[in-house]
Amino acid sequence: MFQVSVEETFSSGHALRGYKGKCENVHGHNYRVQVSLEGPELDNIGLLVDFTRLKQIVRAIIQRLDHQFINDLEPFTTVNPSAENLAKYFYDEASEKLDSVTRGRVRVKNVTVFETDTTTATYSEP
Ligand SMILES: [Zn+2]
């Protein structure tokens, strides 16, 4: 299997509903998101996916969240905007966008969301 990853950053506000502690209050993070793809076959010029294309996909997802209060955006009006749920959101969105580009040749392996330099959450599917 070949694997490629890109990282992008964004800054957003959120509040964790039901959290007993200071994270229940509105606060912000400088998030970092790493999206990793995998596939057994390269394209005709030896790439799994062009990094530029992958960055476009990730940036398109970020554009909706950057400098916003995430709790106001679907699905986070009901889904708690934890790093775990953000990782799943990026996974689902990137998978959908990637499918139209690679037609199933490449899949999203996992997504890691960094809330800080030392706290991360990762989502993947078997
Ligand atoms: Zn937080």
PDB file of C-alpha atoms and ligand atoms in Angstrom:
ATOM      1  CA  MET A   1       0.000   0.000   0.000  1.00  0.00           C
ATOM      2  CA  PHE A   2       1.072   3.549  -0.707  1.00  0.00           C
ATOM      3  CA  GLN A   3       0.160   6.276   1.743  1.00  0.00           C
ATOM      4  CA  VAL A   4       0.242  10.079   1.437  1.00  0.00           C
ATOM      5  CA  SER A   5      -0.670  12.745   3.987  1.00  0.00           C
ATOM      6  CA  VAL A   6      -1.168  16.478   4.100  1.00  0.00           C
ATOM      7  CA  GLU A   7      -1.636  18.842   7.009  1.00  0.00           C
ATOM      8  CA  GLU A   8      -3.570  22.079   7.111  1.00  0.00           C
ATOM      9  CA  THR A   9      -4.497  24.483   9.899  1.00  0.00           C
ATOM     10  CA  PHE A  10      -7.557  26.521  10.825  1.00  0.00           C
ATOM     11  CA  SER A  11      -8.801  28.593  13.741  1.00  0.00           C
ATOM     12  CA  SER A  12     -12.293  28.192  15.107  1.00  0.00           C
ATOM     13  CA  GLY A  13     -14.388  28.561  18.206  1.00  0.00           C
ATOM     14  CA  HIS A  14     -16.407  25.846  19.873  1.00  0.00           C
ATOM     15  CA  ALA A  15     -18.011  24.841  23.149  1.00  0.00           C
ATOM     16  CA  LEU A  16     -18.467  21.268  24.327  1.00  0.00           C
ATOM     17  CA  ARG A  17     -22.048  20.678  25.406  1.00  0.00           C
ATOM     18  CA  GLY A  18     -22.411  18.671  28.565  1.00  0.00           C
ATOM     19  CA  TYR A  19     -18.705  18.834  29.426  1.00  0.00           C
ATOM     20  CA  LYS A  20     -18.269  19.390  33.134  1.00  0.00           C
ATOM     21  CA  GLY A  21     -15.420  21.868  33.144  1.00  0.00           C
ATOM     22  CA  LYS A  22     -14.013  24.859  31.330  1.00  0.00           C
ATOM     23  CA  CYS A  23     -14.387  23.325  27.837  1.00  0.00           C
ATOM     24  CA  GLU A  24     -18.148  23.781  28.200  1.00  0.00           C
ATOM     25  CA  ASN A  25     -17.541  27.513  27.734  1.00  0.00           C
ATOM     26  CA  VAL A  26     -16.954  29.160  24.367  1.00  0.00           C
ATOM     27  CA  HIS A  27     -13.251  29.074  23.474  1.00  0.00           C
ATOM     28  CA  GLY A  28     -11.046  28.700  20.421  1.00  0.00           C
ATOM     29  CA  HIS A  29      -8.330  26.473  19.030  1.00  0.00           C
ATOM     30  CA  ASN A  30      -5.690  26.740  16.370  1.00  0.00           C
ATOM     31  CA  TYR A  31      -6.540  23.369  14.912  1.00  0.00           C
ATOM     32  CA  ARG A  32      -4.282  21.246  12.761  1.00  0.00           C
ATOM     33  CA  VAL A  33      -5.749  18.474  10.650  1.00  0.00           C
ATOM     34  CA  GLN A  34      -3.807  15.671   9.020  1.00  0.00           C
ATOM     35  CA  VAL A  35      -5.526  13.657   6.298  1.00  0.00           C
ATOM     36  CA  SER A  36      -3.880  10.410   5.175  1.00  0.00           C
ATOM     37  CA  LEU A  37      -4.827   8.465   2.067  1.00  0.00           C
ATOM     38  CA  GLU A  38      -3.918   4.973   0.966  1.00  0.00           C
ATOM     39  CA  GLY A  39      -4.154   2.873  -2.144  1.00  0.00           C
ATOM     40  CA  PRO A  40      -2.388  -0.044  -3.825  1.00  0.00           C
ATOM     41  CA  GLU A  41      -1.907   1.580  -7.239  1.00  0.00           C
ATOM     42  CA  LEU A  42      -0.286   4.770  -8.462  1.00  0.00           C
ATOM     43  CA  ASP A  43      -1.516   6.817 -11.403  1.00  0.00           C
ATOM     44  CA  ASN A  44       0.285   6.932 -14.756  1.00  0.00           C
ATOM     45  CA  ILE A  45       2.858   9.493 -13.522  1.00  0.00           C
ATOM     46  CA  GLY A  46       3.632   7.667 -10.275  1.00  0.00           C
ATOM     47  CA  LEU A  47       1.420   9.542  -7.820  1.00  0.00           C
ATOM     48  CA  LEU A  48      -1.174   8.190  -5.430  1.00  0.00           C
ATOM     49  CA  VAL A  49      -2.887  11.578  -5.465  1.00  0.00           C
ATOM     50  CA  ASP A  50      -1.334  14.927  -6.366  1.00  0.00           C
ATOM     51  CA  PHE A  51      -0.589  16.723  -3.066  1.00  0.00           C
ATOM     52  CA  THR A  52      -1.977  19.906  -4.596  1.00  0.00           C
ATOM     53  CA  ARG A  53      -5.279  18.179  -5.306  1.00  0.00           C
ATOM     54  CA  LEU A  54      -5.410  16.680  -1.812  1.00  0.00           C
ATOM     55  CA  LYS A  55      -4.692  20.075  -0.246  1.00  0.00           C
ATOM     56  CA  GLN A  56      -7.528  21.585  -2.301  1.00  0.00           C
ATOM     57  CA  ILE A  57      -9.886  18.943  -0.943  1.00  0.00           C
ATOM     58  CA  VAL A  58      -8.846  19.569   2.672  1.00  0.00           C
ATOM     59  CA  ARG A  59      -8.929  23.353   2.258  1.00  0.00           C
ATOM     60  CA  ALA A  60     -12.443  23.185   0.828  1.00  0.00           C
ATOM     61  CA  ILE A  61     -13.607  21.427   3.998  1.00  0.00           C
ATOM     62  CA  ILE A  62     -11.716  23.873   6.203  1.00  0.00           C
ATOM     63  CA  GLN A  63     -13.180  26.882   4.429  1.00  0.00           C
ATOM     64  CA  ARG A  64     -16.551  26.129   5.986  1.00  0.00           C
ATOM     65  CA  LEU A  65     -15.132  25.924   9.536  1.00  0.00           C
ATOM     66  CA  ASP A  66     -12.335  28.499   9.601  1.00  0.00           C
ATOM     67  CA  HIS A  67     -13.018  31.549  11.802  1.00  0.00           C
ATOM     68  CA  GLN A  68     -16.484  30.274  12.631  1.00  0.00           C
ATOM     69  CA  PHE A  69     -18.202  29.145  15.791  1.00  0.00           C
ATOM     70  CA  ILE A  70     -18.406  25.444  14.927  1.00  0.00           C
ATOM     71  CA  ASN A  71     -21.464  24.802  17.134  1.00  0.00           C
ATOM     72  CA  ASP A  72     -23.492  26.961  14.715  1.00  0.00           C
ATOM     73  CA  LEU A  73     -22.686  24.765  11.684  1.00  0.00           C
ATOM     74  CA  GLU A  74     -24.318  21.482  10.659  1.00  0.00           C
ATOM     75  CA  PRO A  75     -23.865  18.760  11.825  1.00  0.00           C
ATOM     76  CA  PHE A  76     -22.402  20.378  14.948  1.00  0.00           C
ATOM     77  CA  THR A  77     -25.654  22.047  15.937  1.00  0.00           C
ATOM     78  CA  THR A  78     -26.476  18.602  17.336  1.00  0.00           C
ATOM     79  CA  VAL A  79     -23.186  16.633  17.129  1.00  0.00           C
ATOM     80  CA  ASN A  80     -20.752  17.850  19.786  1.00  0.00           C
ATOM     81  CA  PRO A  81     -17.759  19.554  18.090  1.00  0.00           C
ATOM     82  CA  SER A  82     -15.122  17.489  19.879  1.00  0.00           C
ATOM     83  CA  ALA A  83     -11.809  16.734  18.159  1.00  0.00           C
ATOM     84  CA  GLU A  84     -13.106  13.171  17.707  1.00  0.00           C
ATOM     85  CA  ASN A  85     -16.260  14.285  15.904  1.00  0.00           C
ATOM     86  CA  LEU A  86     -14.317  16.816  13.836  1.00  0.00           C
ATOM     87  CA  ALA A  87     -11.972  14.019  12.736  1.00  0.00           C
ATOM     88  CA  LYS A  88     -14.975  11.951  11.601  1.00  0.00           C
ATOM     89  CA  TYR A  89     -16.435  14.973   9.804  1.00  0.00           C
ATOM     90  CA  PHE A  90     -13.199  15.510   7.870  1.00  0.00           C
ATOM     91  CA  TYR A  91     -13.019  11.771   7.149  1.00  0.00           C
ATOM     92  CA  ASP A  92     -16.539  11.667   5.711  1.00  0.00           C
ATOM     93  CA  GLU A  93     -16.212  14.877   3.709  1.00  0.00           C
ATOM     94  CA  ALA A  94     -12.756  14.015   2.336  1.00  0.00           C
ATOM     95  CA  SER A  95     -13.926  10.489   1.414  1.00  0.00           C
ATOM     96  CA  GLU A  96     -16.824  11.863  -0.575  1.00  0.00           C
ATOM     97  CA  LYS A  97     -14.709  14.451  -2.411  1.00  0.00           C
ATOM     98  CA  LEU A  98     -11.879  11.974  -3.029  1.00  0.00           C
ATOM     99  CA  ASP A  99     -14.197   9.385  -4.546  1.00  0.00           C
ATOM    100  CA  SER A 100     -15.160  11.739  -7.334  1.00  0.00           C
ATOM    101  CA  VAL A 101     -11.457  12.367  -8.083  1.00  0.00           C
ATOM    102  CA  THR A 102     -10.003   8.846  -7.842  1.00  0.00           C
ATOM    103  CA  ARG A 103     -13.111   6.703  -8.443  1.00  0.00           C
ATOM    104  CA  GLY A 104     -12.299   4.287  -5.644  1.00  0.00           C
ATOM    105  CA  ARG A 105      -8.566   3.815  -6.460  1.00  0.00           C
ATOM    106  CA  VAL A 106      -7.592   5.694  -3.282  1.00  0.00           C
ATOM    107  CA  ARG A 107      -9.349   5.879   0.081  1.00  0.00           C
ATOM    108  CA  VAL A 108      -8.986   7.992   3.185  1.00  0.00           C
ATOM    109  CA  LYS A 109      -6.951   5.951   5.675  1.00  0.00           C
ATOM    110  CA  ASN A 110      -7.395   8.197   8.680  1.00  0.00           C
ATOM    111  CA  VAL A 111      -7.821  11.767   9.835  1.00  0.00           C
ATOM    112  CA  THR A 112      -6.118  13.230  12.900  1.00  0.00           C
ATOM    113  CA  VAL A 113      -7.285  16.498  14.413  1.00  0.00           C
ATOM    114  CA  PHE A 114      -4.834  18.327  16.682  1.00  0.00           C
ATOM    115  CA  GLU A 115      -6.606  20.602  19.163  1.00  0.00           C
ATOM    116  CA  THR A 116      -3.194  21.530  20.545  1.00  0.00           C
ATOM    117  CA  ASP A 117       0.347  20.327  19.822  1.00  0.00           C
ATOM    118  CA  THR A 118      -0.075  17.547  22.372  1.00  0.00           C
ATOM    119  CA  THR A 119      -3.764  16.559  22.114  1.00  0.00           C
ATOM    120  CA  THR A 120      -5.089  14.712  19.079  1.00  0.00           C
ATOM    121  CA  ALA A 121      -8.036  12.590  18.030  1.00  0.00           C
ATOM    122  CA  THR A 122      -7.969  10.190  15.080  1.00  0.00           C
ATOM    123  CA  TYR A 123     -10.819   8.640  13.108  1.00  0.00           C
ATOM    124  CA  SER A 124     -10.523   5.738  10.687  1.00  0.00           C
ATOM    125  CA  GLU A 125     -12.734   3.017   9.277  1.00  0.00           C
ATOM    126  CA  PRO A 126     -11.706  -0.595   8.645  1.00  0.00           C
TER     127      PRO A 126
HETATM  128 ZN    ZN B   1     -11.919  23.006  22.901  1.00  0.00          ZN
END
